[in-house]
Amino acid sequence: MQPPLLEVEDLGVTVAGKTLLQDLNFSLQAGQSLGIIGPNGAGKSTLIQALCSQLAPTPGSQIRFEGQSLSDLPLRTRARQIALVSPREKVPPFAMTVEAYLRLGRAPFQNWLGQWRPEDTVLLEKAADQCAVTSLLAAQLSTLSSGEWQRVQLARALIQQPRLLLLDEPTAHLDVSAQLCIMHLLWQLSQAGMGVLVVVHDLNLAAQYLDQLLLLHAGCVVAAGPPAAVLTAEHLETVYSLSWQIQQDPERQRPLLLPKYH
């Protein structure tokens, strides 16, 4: 039996004596999308950082990629197989065009001369089109809006053709139309066989576009499973301290959520 694309067991993270994540267990298959949801401070971004080795997990934590410990994977292999889109990545403090930045996505596949191949150009053009940044290729990164920078980062990640795509709030700073386009693109990528793990604040976007959800609160898992099983009134009231009205989308058969305002 083939192991999951990503498998996490007993994951914990402690920083400066404070426990940020505790006993997280989940897996992600190739061709599946997993949404990480929860309030501010729940540990969502901490989880992404732990998966990218930006934060050290506590002893006994296990993170495996296709059955192999993530810490044992060569850096070049990681760079080829796993891509990250994060709001913590800032615009470089030097002049660089969008196209030059996107070209960095092919660096793990190039030889020591950094030779650019015709097939790399095809991948760049496809990713730019998917993320609606083709018109920005000649622009300087410093001139981009926050939403444009977000889409450019995603395009660079797609040029890597990763097996696993990690995203931390990829719809932040985007208007409603752009949010829907990005979430639909992530759905398409997972349908094509990519593993997609994404931190999302908008619960309705998570419900409509993602296969599985992991609801976090105070660094612990409250619920995990399909959107209908996770996004219950009981779970949401526990985590968000709000009452919720939950309906069913008659067309997509997915939950529709509305908080009850005081």
Backbone as CSV, one residue per row, in Angstrom:
resi,resn,N_x,N_y,N_z,CA_x,CA_y,CA_z,C_x,C_y,C_z
1,MET,0.850,-1.199,0.000,0.000,0.000,0.000,0.883,1.247,0.000
2,GLN,0.563,2.175,-0.883,1.372,3.378,-1.006,1.139,4.300,0.190
3,PRO,2.223,4.844,0.783,2.054,5.739,1.932,1.435,7.059,1.504
4,PRO,0.861,7.805,2.451,0.320,9.128,2.122,1.415,10.047,1.581
5,LEU,1.007,11.034,0.829,1.960,12.034,0.361,2.594,12.747,1.553
6,LEU,1.760,13.140,2.514,2.223,13.794,3.738,1.559,13.121,4.926
7,GLU,2.353,12.786,5.920,1.823,12.149,7.125,2.435,12.820,8.348
8,VAL,1.580,13.242,9.259,2.010,13.934,10.475,1.519,13.151,11.682
9,GLU,2.433,12.842,12.587,2.086,12.096,13.795,2.660,12.791,15.024
10,ASP,1.786,13.006,16.008,2.193,13.541,17.317,3.013,14.816,17.181
11,LEU,2.621,15.676,16.258,3.387,16.901,16.022,3.138,17.918,17.122
12,GLY,4.219,18.411,17.671,4.157,19.487,18.645,5.193,20.546,18.322
13,VAL,4.914,21.771,18.714,5.867,22.872,18.551,5.824,23.713,19.816
14,THR,6.986,23.941,20.379,7.112,24.787,21.569,8.149,25.864,21.285
15,VAL,7.795,27.121,21.546,8.698,28.245,21.323,8.766,29.075,22.595
16,ALA,9.982,29.279,23.091,10.202,30.067,24.306,9.338,29.572,25.462
17,GLY,9.223,28.266,25.577,8.470,27.661,26.667,6.970,27.648,26.482
18,LYS,6.482,28.191,25.366,5.043,28.224,25.111,4.683,27.162,24.082
19,THR,3.693,26.333,24.394,3.242,25.297,23.471,2.319,25.910,22.423
20,LEU,2.743,25.825,21.158,1.969,26.383,20.054,1.165,25.323,19.316
21,LEU,1.677,24.098,19.268,0.969,22.959,18.687,1.171,21.760,19.590
22,GLN,0.142,20.914,19.684,0.242,19.752,20.569,-0.495,18.556,19.968
23,ASP,0.242,17.467,19.762,-0.338,16.168,19.367,-1.206,16.249,18.111
24,LEU,-0.674,16.854,17.062,-1.403,16.902,15.796,-1.142,15.628,15.001
25,ASN,-2.224,15.035,14.499,-2.137,13.821,13.687,-3.058,13.968,12.478
26,PHE,-2.498,13.850,11.293,-3.304,13.886,10.070,-2.450,13.411,8.903
27,SER,-3.109,13.147,7.782,-2.392,12.762,6.573,-3.058,13.406,5.367
28,LEU,-2.307,13.492,4.294,-2.789,14.086,3.049,-2.346,13.193,1.900
29,GLN,-3.303,12.797,1.080,-3.002,11.966,-0.074,-2.727,12.834,-1.303
30,ALA,-1.984,12.291,-2.250,-1.843,12.952,-3.543,-3.225,13.088,-4.171
31,GLY,-3.498,14.246,-4.772,-4.805,14.471,-5.367,-5.870,14.884,-4.375
32,GLN,-5.453,15.290,-3.184,-6.395,15.689,-2.134,-6.053,17.091,-1.656
33,SER,-7.075,17.834,-1.233,-6.861,19.160,-0.649,-7.296,19.143,0.809
34,LEU,-6.492,19.774,1.643,-6.747,19.836,3.086,-6.686,21.283,3.533
35,GLY,-7.769,21.768,4.123,-7.816,23.123,4.633,-7.554,23.170,6.126
36,ILE,-6.676,24.079,6.540,-6.394,24.303,7.958,-7.164,25.548,8.373
37,ILE,-8.110,25.386,9.285,-8.970,26.491,9.688,-8.913,26.655,11.203
38,GLY,-9.404,27.801,11.657,-9.413,28.095,13.084,-9.197,29.577,13.311
39,PRO,-9.448,30.065,14.522,-9.310,31.491,14.813,-7.853,31.923,14.855
40,ASN,-7.635,33.223,14.972,-6.278,33.735,15.137,-5.636,33.111,16.369
41,GLY,-4.365,32.740,16.229,-3.652,32.146,17.351,-3.897,30.669,17.541
42,ALA,-4.630,30.041,16.606,-4.941,28.612,16.750,-3.748,27.721,16.452
43,GLY,-2.784,28.250,15.676,-1.610,27.456,15.317,-1.527,27.121,13.842
44,LYS,-2.340,27.761,13.026,-2.391,27.437,11.598,-1.066,27.746,10.899
45,SER,-0.596,28.974,11.057,0.667,29.352,10.421,1.844,28.627,11.056
46,THR,1.752,28.357,12.340,2.801,27.579,13.012,2.928,26.202,12.381
47,LEU,1.799,25.599,12.041,1.819,24.293,11.389,2.548,24.363,10.049
48,ILE,2.238,25.376,9.244,2.921,25.538,7.960,4.423,25.679,8.171
49,GLN,4.819,26.479,9.154,6.240,26.688,9.420,6.921,25.396,9.857
50,ALA,6.228,24.586,10.637,6.798,23.306,11.065,6.958,22.365,9.880
51,LEU,5.997,22.368,8.969,6.073,21.497,7.799,7.192,21.917,6.855
52,CYS,7.584,23.190,6.924,8.665,23.700,6.070,10.001,23.756,6.800
53,SER,10.051,23.174,7.993,11.281,23.161,8.799,11.724,24.561,9.202
54,GLN,10.788,25.516,9.233,11.107,26.852,9.719,10.987,26.933,11.239
55,LEU,10.265,25.984,11.823,10.187,25.829,13.272,10.475,24.376,13.600
56,ALA,11.266,24.157,14.635,11.631,22.790,15.011,10.500,22.146,15.805
57,PRO,10.086,20.942,15.433,9.059,20.236,16.213,9.638,19.678,17.498
58,THR,8.766,19.364,18.439,9.205,18.778,19.702,9.656,17.336,19.477
59,PRO,10.499,16.812,20.367,10.949,15.417,20.234,9.761,14.457,20.168
60,GLY,9.865,13.470,19.299,8.790,12.501,19.109,7.848,12.839,17.982
61,SER,7.921,14.079,17.479,7.089,14.471,16.339,7.574,13.766,15.078
62,GLN,6.623,13.396,14.229,6.959,12.736,12.969,6.293,13.470,11.808
63,ILE,7.108,13.877,10.827,6.603,14.451,9.581,7.221,13.646,8.453
64,ARG,6.376,12.960,7.689,6.888,12.102,6.621,6.319,12.523,5.268
65,PHE,7.182,12.495,4.260,6.795,12.775,2.882,6.970,11.496,2.081
66,GLU,5.853,10.948,1.614,5.846,9.664,0.908,6.584,8.583,1.695
67,GLY,6.328,8.557,2.995,6.875,7.520,3.855,8.269,7.778,4.374
68,GLN,8.924,8.830,3.912,10.286,9.141,4.345,10.270,10.365,5.250
69,SER,11.052,10.302,6.325,11.118,11.432,7.242,11.526,12.691,6.486
70,LEU,10.785,13.759,6.708,11.057,15.005,5.993,12.473,15.497,6.264
71,SER,12.948,15.291,7.482,14.290,15.758,7.835,15.382,14.994,7.101
72,ASP,15.050,13.816,6.569,16.033,13.012,5.833,16.061,13.326,4.342
73,LEU,15.099,14.098,3.862,15.056,14.421,2.439,16.144,15.434,2.097
74,PRO,16.929,15.199,1.049,17.905,16.200,0.610,17.207,17.518,0.279
75,LEU,17.879,18.634,0.524,17.274,19.943,0.303,16.834,20.125,-1.146
76,ARG,17.615,19.619,-2.084,17.253,19.760,-3.491,15.965,18.991,-3.799
77,THR,15.824,17.817,-3.194,14.605,17.033,-3.390,13.406,17.767,-2.812
78,ARG,13.570,18.335,-1.628,12.481,19.109,-1.024,12.077,20.280,-1.913
79,ALA,13.099,20.966,-2.455,12.829,22.133,-3.295,12.090,21.747,-4.568
80,ARG,12.292,20.523,-5.032,11.609,20.067,-6.233,10.198,19.560,-5.940
81,GLN,10.006,18.968,-4.778,8.760,18.263,-4.477,7.752,19.092,-3.686
82,ILE,8.237,20.084,-2.932,7.372,20.842,-2.022,7.532,22.331,-2.302
83,ALA,6.423,23.031,-2.480,6.444,24.478,-2.706,5.615,25.171,-1.633
84,LEU,6.024,26.386,-1.300,5.379,27.160,-0.238,4.980,28.531,-0.756
85,VAL,3.761,28.948,-0.405,3.306,30.320,-0.625,2.955,30.885,0.741
86,SER,3.697,31.912,1.165,3.562,32.401,2.538,3.524,33.920,2.580
87,PRO,2.672,34.499,3.442,2.656,35.954,3.595,3.908,36.489,4.272
88,ARG,4.708,35.585,4.843,5.952,36.028,5.476,7.053,36.322,4.460
89,GLU,6.864,35.880,3.219,7.853,36.201,2.190,7.616,37.624,1.705
90,LYS,8.603,38.460,1.872,8.484,39.868,1.510,9.076,40.114,0.124
91,VAL,8.652,41.211,-0.481,9.210,41.609,-1.770,10.703,41.863,-1.602
92,PRO,11.552,41.298,-2.461,13.000,41.510,-2.338,13.348,42.996,-2.334
93,PRO,14.342,43.400,-1.518,14.690,44.822,-1.399,15.617,45.301,-2.509
94,PHE,15.521,44.706,-3.677,16.348,45.123,-4.815,15.502,44.997,-6.079
95,ALA,15.967,45.638,-7.143,15.207,45.645,-8.391,15.125,44.241,-8.981
96,MET,13.906,43.810,-9.303,13.690,42.511,-9.938,12.334,42.531,-10.625
97,THR,12.291,42.049,-11.844,11.014,41.973,-12.544,10.243,40.734,-12.092
98,VAL,8.960,40.739,-12.370,8.130,39.580,-12.053,8.646,38.345,-12.785
99,GLU,9.008,38.495,-14.052,9.498,37.338,-14.810,10.775,36.773,-14.198
100,ALA,11.687,37.637,-13.781,12.930,37.158,-13.166,12.635,36.408,-11.871
101,TYR,11.672,36.906,-11.111,11.295,36.228,-9.869,10.680,34.864,-10.166
102,LEU,9.803,34.799,-11.159,9.173,33.527,-11.500,10.203,32.498,-11.956
103,ARG,11.242,32.945,-12.618,12.285,32.031,-13.085,12.960,31.299,-11.924
104,LEU,12.929,31.892,-10.737,13.536,31.241,-9.570,12.849,29.919,-9.252
105,GLY,11.609,29.779,-9.675,10.885,28.540,-9.420,11.475,27.333,-10.122
106,ARG,12.275,27.552,-11.151,12.907,26.438,-11.866,14.328,26.174,-11.387
107,ALA,14.817,26.962,-10.438,16.205,26.811,-9.974,16.537,25.399,-9.490
108,PRO,15.645,24.711,-8.742,15.998,23.365,-8.268,16.200,22.348,-9.387
109,PHE,15.757,22.665,-10.592,15.832,21.715,-11.704,16.959,22.041,-12.681
110,GLN,17.659,23.154,-12.437,18.698,23.581,-13.360,20.062,23.050,-12.938
111,ASN,20.981,22.973,-13.902,22.348,22.569,-13.581,23.093,23.741,-12.961
112,TRP,24.357,23.520,-12.644,25.104,24.558,-11.920,25.310,25.822,-12.752
113,LEU,25.104,25.726,-14.076,25.195,26.905,-14.936,23.884,27.693,-14.966
114,GLY,22.830,27.113,-14.385,21.534,27.783,-14.389,20.926,27.896,-15.768
115,GLN,21.142,26.879,-16.594,20.675,26.922,-17.975,19.152,26.907,-18.045
116,TRP,18.595,27.858,-18.767,17.145,27.977,-18.953,16.753,27.254,-20.235
117,ARG,15.748,26.371,-20.148,15.372,25.533,-21.272,14.029,25.977,-21.850
118,PRO,13.750,25.612,-23.095,12.459,25.983,-23.701,11.266,25.483,-22.885
119,GLU,11.376,24.280,-22.307,10.258,23.764,-21.509,10.033,24.590,-20.238
120,ASP,11.096,25.257,-19.748,10.934,26.142,-18.597,10.076,27.348,-18.975
121,THR,10.280,27.849,-20.180,9.470,28.974,-20.661,8.001,28.590,-20.753
122,VAL,7.730,27.381,-21.218,6.347,26.896,-21.310,5.706,26.862,-19.926
123,LEU,6.443,26.352,-18.932,5.919,26.278,-17.568,5.683,27.667,-16.990
124,LEU,6.604,28.595,-17.268,6.451,29.963,-16.764,5.208,30.610,-17.356
125,GLU,5.035,30.476,-18.651,3.875,31.097,-19.298,2.566,30.489,-18.801
126,LYS,2.560,29.172,-18.581,1.352,28.513,-18.087,1.013,28.992,-16.677
127,ALA,2.006,29.048,-15.792,1.762,29.478,-14.411,1.323,30.934,-14.358
128,ALA,1.939,31.778,-15.181,1.555,33.189,-15.217,0.107,33.341,-15.659
129,ASP,-0.303,32.527,-16.628,-1.689,32.571,-17.099,-2.643,32.054,-16.028
130,GLN,-2.285,30.952,-15.367,-3.148,30.384,-14.328,-3.398,31.373,-13.201
131,CYS,-2.397,32.168,-12.870,-2.502,33.101,-11.739,-2.793,34.530,-12.179
132,ALA,-3.090,34.719,-13.456,-3.472,36.028,-14.000,-2.412,37.093,-13.753
133,VAL,-1.147,36.743,-14.021,-0.060,37.712,-13.850,0.727,37.913,-15.147
134,THR,0.217,37.410,-16.271,0.935,37.554,-17.543,1.211,39.015,-17.863
135,SER,0.249,39.882,-17.596,0.418,41.307,-17.900,1.427,41.985,-16.983
136,LEU,1.855,41.289,-15.935,2.784,41.876,-14.962,4.223,41.419,-15.161
137,LEU,4.496,40.573,-16.148,5.813,39.948,-16.258,6.949,40.960,-16.341
138,ALA,6.724,42.092,-16.989,7.782,43.092,-17.136,7.824,44.082,-15.976
139,ALA,6.859,44.001,-15.076,6.780,44.955,-13.962,7.821,44.651,-12.900
140,GLN,8.237,45.684,-12.190,9.121,45.511,-11.044,8.311,45.010,-9.845
141,LEU,8.893,44.107,-9.088,8.188,43.580,-7.914,7.784,44.691,-6.953
142,SER,8.607,45.717,-6.858,8.345,46.801,-5.906,7.096,47.601,-6.249
143,THR,6.588,47.458,-7.469,5.406,48.222,-7.880,4.106,47.449,-7.680
144,LEU,4.193,46.197,-7.248,3.003,45.357,-7.144,2.168,45.707,-5.919
145,SER,0.869,45.552,-6.053,-0.003,45.622,-4.885,0.155,44.342,-4.080
146,SER,-0.372,44.333,-2.868,-0.255,43.134,-2.033,-0.964,41.947,-2.679
147,GLY,-2.103,42.195,-3.331,-2.813,41.115,-4.002,-2.053,40.580,-5.201
148,GLU,-1.430,41.475,-5.973,-0.623,41.041,-7.115,0.582,40.232,-6.657
149,TRP,1.217,40.687,-5.583,2.370,39.952,-5.038,1.951,38.553,-4.593
150,GLN,0.771,38.443,-4.024,0.263,37.138,-3.603,0.119,36.206,-4.804
151,ARG,-0.433,36.704,-5.890,-0.629,35.881,-7.086,0.698,35.538,-7.761
152,VAL,1.641,36.455,-7.711,2.969,36.190,-8.280,3.677,35.088,-7.493
153,GLN,3.553,35.118,-6.167,4.149,34.052,-5.351,3.562,32.685,-5.713
154,LEU,2.255,32.640,-5.916,1.623,31.373,-6.276,2.112,30.893,-7.641
155,ALA,2.261,31.817,-8.585,2.762,31.441,-9.904,4.162,30.854,-9.807
156,ARG,5.016,31.462,-8.989,6.376,30.929,-8.820,6.339,29.518,-8.236
157,ALA,5.428,29.279,-7.298,5.304,27.942,-6.710,4.854,26.924,-7.758
158,LEU,3.939,27.311,-8.628,3.430,26.376,-9.634,4.490,26.029,-10.670
159,ILE,5.401,26.950,-10.945,6.477,26.681,-11.896,7.362,25.538,-11.401
160,GLN,7.423,25.356,-10.093,8.191,24.239,-9.533,7.560,22.883,-9.852
161,GLN,6.282,22.875,-10.228,5.545,21.618,-10.430,5.693,20.700,-9.213
162,PRO,5.334,21.186,-8.028,5.544,20.389,-6.814,4.545,19.249,-6.695
163,ARG,4.905,18.240,-5.939,3.957,17.190,-5.563,3.057,17.689,-4.440
164,LEU,3.628,18.532,-3.562,2.910,19.056,-2.397,3.001,20.570,-2.408
165,LEU,1.848,21.223,-2.342,1.778,22.681,-2.327,1.234,23.133,-0.979
166,LEU,2.019,23.938,-0.264,1.641,24.486,1.034,1.348,25.971,0.865
167,LEU,0.201,26.408,1.360,-0.194,27.805,1.198,-0.730,28.349,2.512
168,ASP,-0.252,29.522,2.882,-0.705,30.191,4.099,-1.512,31.422,3.695
169,GLU,-2.819,31.311,3.786,-3.748,32.393,3.450,-3.524,32.949,2.039
170,PRO,-3.633,32.121,1.008,-3.377,32.599,-0.356,-4.419,33.569,-0.888
171,THR,-5.566,33.678,-0.216,-6.604,34.597,-0.686,-6.568,35.936,0.044
172,ALA,-5.602,36.118,0.951,-5.481,37.399,1.652,-5.169,38.506,0.643
173,HIS,-5.752,39.684,0.865,-5.512,40.879,0.045,-6.137,40.787,-1.349
174,LEU,-6.965,39.770,-1.598,-7.583,39.619,-2.911,-9.061,39.986,-2.850
175,ASP,-9.579,40.529,-3.955,-11.014,40.800,-4.003,-11.773,39.483,-4.171
176,VAL,-13.096,39.557,-4.082,-13.906,38.340,-4.066,-13.698,37.510,-5.326
177,SER,-13.684,38.161,-6.476,-13.506,37.436,-7.732,-12.167,36.711,-7.767
178,ALA,-11.100,37.392,-7.347,-9.770,36.779,-7.347,-9.690,35.636,-6.338
179,GLN,-10.368,35.785,-5.193,-10.390,34.702,-4.204,-10.996,33.438,-4.798
180,LEU,-12.127,33.599,-5.486,-12.790,32.441,-6.083,-11.919,31.807,-7.160
181,CYS,-11.228,32.632,-7.937,-10.348,32.104,-8.983,-9.212,31.292,-8.380
182,ILE,-8.615,31.798,-7.299,-7.507,31.082,-6.658,-7.994,29.770,-6.059
183,MET,-9.126,29.795,-5.371,-9.627,28.565,-4.762,-10.016,27.542,-5.832
184,HIS,-10.581,28.013,-6.936,-10.913,27.087,-8.028,-9.642,26.498,-8.627
185,LEU,-8.597,27.313,-8.741,-7.318,26.812,-9.248,-6.746,25.746,-8.324
186,LEU,-6.814,25.964,-7.018,-6.319,24.964,-6.070,-7.119,23.670,-6.195
187,TRP,-8.420,23.800,-6.403,-9.245,22.602,-6.619,-8.796,21.870,-7.875
188,GLN,-8.536,22.614,-8.947,-8.077,21.996,-10.190,-6.738,21.287,-9.994
189,LEU,-5.830,21.908,-9.253,-4.514,21.312,-9.018,-4.637,19.999,-8.258
190,SER,-5.505,19.975,-7.255,-5.680,18.731,-6.501,-6.336,17.664,-7.370
191,GLN,-7.274,18.068,-8.210,-7.907,17.111,-9.119,-6.900,16.518,-10.098
192,ALA,-5.849,17.293,-10.410,-4.812,16.826,-11.336,-3.750,15.975,-10.645
193,GLY,-3.878,15.782,-9.313,-2.967,14.886,-8.613,-2.046,15.522,-7.606
194,MET,-2.066,16.839,-7.491,-1.211,17.518,-6.524,-1.831,17.440,-5.133
195,GLY,-1.014,17.333,-4.108,-1.479,17.467,-2.741,-1.470,18.935,-2.356
196,VAL,-2.589,19.449,-1.850,-2.718,20.871,-1.524,-3.099,21.005,-0.058
197,LEU,-2.259,21.683,0.712,-2.554,21.988,2.115,-2.578,23.500,2.248
198,VAL,-3.723,24.042,2.670,-3.908,25.483,2.624,-4.546,26.002,3.905
199,VAL,-3.978,27.071,4.444,-4.573,27.790,5.572,-5.589,28.778,5.012
200,VAL,-6.823,28.697,5.518,-7.906,29.550,5.028,-8.656,30.131,6.221
201,HIS,-8.937,31.436,6.168,-9.758,32.059,7.210,-11.238,32.039,6.850
202,ASP,-11.538,32.134,5.557,-12.928,32.177,5.114,-13.505,30.762,5.140
203,LEU,-14.393,30.509,6.075,-14.932,29.161,6.249,-15.787,28.722,5.067
204,ASN,-16.460,29.656,4.422,-17.278,29.279,3.272,-16.421,28.881,2.073
205,LEU,-15.302,29.569,1.875,-14.380,29.150,0.821,-13.845,27.752,1.113
206,ALA,-13.496,27.523,2.373,-12.995,26.202,2.764,-14.051,25.128,2.522
207,ALA,-15.288,25.440,2.872,-16.365,24.457,2.725,-16.642,24.126,1.268
208,GLN,-16.550,25.127,0.405,-16.943,24.938,-0.991,-15.867,24.273,-1.840
209,TYR,-14.590,24.467,-1.497,-13.529,24.071,-2.423,-12.596,22.970,-1.933
210,LEU,-12.628,22.620,-0.665,-11.621,21.702,-0.134,-12.222,20.349,0.236
211,ASP,-11.406,19.303,0.088,-11.875,17.938,0.345,-12.001,17.639,1.831
212,GLN,-10.989,18.041,2.595,-10.920,17.747,4.018,-10.552,19.018,4.773
213,LEU,-10.966,19.085,6.042,-10.643,20.233,6.882,-10.057,19.761,8.202
214,LEU,-9.161,20.590,8.739,-8.581,20.363,10.062,-8.835,21.628,10.869
215,LEU,-9.700,21.528,11.872,-10.079,22.676,12.690,-9.203,22.716,13.935
216,LEU,-8.443,23.807,14.074,-7.527,23.961,15.201,-8.044,25.010,16.176
217,HIS,-7.699,24.805,17.441,-7.984,25.788,18.489,-6.930,25.628,19.571
218,ALA,-6.233,26.729,19.874,-5.197,26.716,20.914,-4.166,25.615,20.679
219,GLY,-3.820,25.395,19.410,-2.771,24.446,19.077,-3.182,22.995,19.043
220,CYS,-4.472,22.712,19.209,-4.958,21.325,19.224,-6.028,21.130,18.146
221,VAL,-6.210,19.883,17.735,-7.237,19.550,16.745,-8.589,19.415,17.439
222,VAL,-9.555,20.187,16.991,-10.923,20.097,17.498,-11.736,19.118,16.666
223,ALA,-11.530,19.151,15.354,-12.268,18.256,14.454,-11.488,18.105,13.160
224,ALA,-11.660,16.962,12.516,-11.004,16.698,11.233,-11.913,15.822,10.391
225,GLY,-11.939,16.081,9.089,-12.759,15.275,8.196,-13.334,16.107,7.070
226,PRO,-14.359,15.605,6.377,-15.012,16.367,5.311,-15.655,17.634,5.873
227,PRO,-15.845,18.662,5.040,-16.415,19.919,5.530,-17.702,19.756,6.327
228,ALA,-18.612,18.901,5.889,-19.891,18.750,6.590,-19.714,18.192,7.992
229,ALA,-18.669,17.384,8.202,-18.436,16.796,9.520,-17.710,17.748,10.454
230,VAL,-16.938,18.662,9.888,-16.140,19.584,10.704,-16.902,20.864,11.007
231,LEU,-17.602,21.385,10.018,-18.263,22.684,10.155,-19.659,22.518,10.733
232,THR,-19.719,22.029,11.949,-20.981,21.899,12.669,-21.137,23.069,13.630
233,ALA,-22.369,23.343,14.015,-22.625,24.443,14.944,-21.874,24.235,16.252
234,GLU,-21.839,23.000,16.726,-21.160,22.707,17.990,-19.670,23.010,17.905
235,HIS,-19.018,22.539,16.854,-17.581,22.785,16.704,-17.277,24.274,16.580
236,LEU,-18.064,24.962,15.759,-17.786,26.365,15.492,-18.068,27.247,16.701
237,GLU,-19.108,26.931,17.452,-19.397,27.701,18.662,-18.293,27.515,19.694
238,THR,-17.761,26.304,19.788,-16.672,26.032,20.724,-15.437,26.849,20.385
239,VAL,-15.126,26.931,19.101,-13.873,27.547,18.664,-13.979,29.061,18.528
240,TYR,-15.098,29.546,17.981,-15.214,30.969,17.678,-16.062,31.739,18.690
241,SER,-16.666,31.039,19.644,-17.530,31.685,20.650,-18.649,32.491,19.994
242,LEU,-19.191,31.950,18.917,-20.300,32.558,18.199,-21.333,31.485,17.875
243,SER,-22.587,31.920,17.750,-23.617,31.017,17.248,-23.632,31.098,15.727
244,TRP,-23.946,29.962,15.087,-23.884,29.897,13.632,-25.169,29.321,13.053
245,GLN,-25.560,29.860,11.910,-26.627,29.275,11.114,-25.973,28.507,9.968
246,ILE,-26.259,27.219,9.868,-25.620,26.375,8.858,-26.685,25.818,7.928
247,GLN,-26.521,26.116,6.650,-27.435,25.630,5.628,-26.667,24.739,4.651
248,GLN,-27.379,24.199,3.694,-26.768,23.328,2.687,-26.912,23.956,1.318
249,ASP,-25.792,24.059,0.601,-25.833,24.525,-0.778,-26.532,23.447,-1.611
250,PRO,-27.715,23.735,-2.159,-28.463,22.691,-2.873,-27.765,22.210,-4.138
251,GLU,-26.918,23.048,-4.713,-26.247,22.671,-5.959,-24.982,21.862,-5.694
252,ARG,-24.163,22.304,-4.724,-22.868,21.663,-4.477,-22.898,20.686,-3.306
253,GLN,-24.012,20.691,-2.554,-24.137,19.815,-1.390,-23.002,20.050,-0.390
254,ARG,-22.724,21.325,-0.145,-21.691,21.719,0.806,-22.298,22.682,1.818
255,PRO,-21.714,22.780,3.024,-22.271,23.681,4.030,-22.136,25.150,3.627
256,LEU,-23.129,25.942,3.992,-23.087,27.395,3.884,-23.217,27.952,5.293
257,LEU,-22.298,28.824,5.678,-22.195,29.253,7.068,-22.481,30.735,7.215
258,LEU,-23.237,31.068,8.238,-23.527,32.462,8.539,-23.498,32.642,10.052
259,PRO,-22.576,33.484,10.556,-22.569,33.720,12.002,-23.794,34.530,12.412
260,LYS,-24.314,34.228,13.583,-25.458,34.973,14.106,-24.932,36.189,14.857
261,TYR,-25.258,37.366,14.339,-24.745,38.600,14.916,-25.540,38.967,16.165
262,HIS,-24.832,39.552,17.125,-25.473,39.936,18.387,-26.353,41.164,18.183
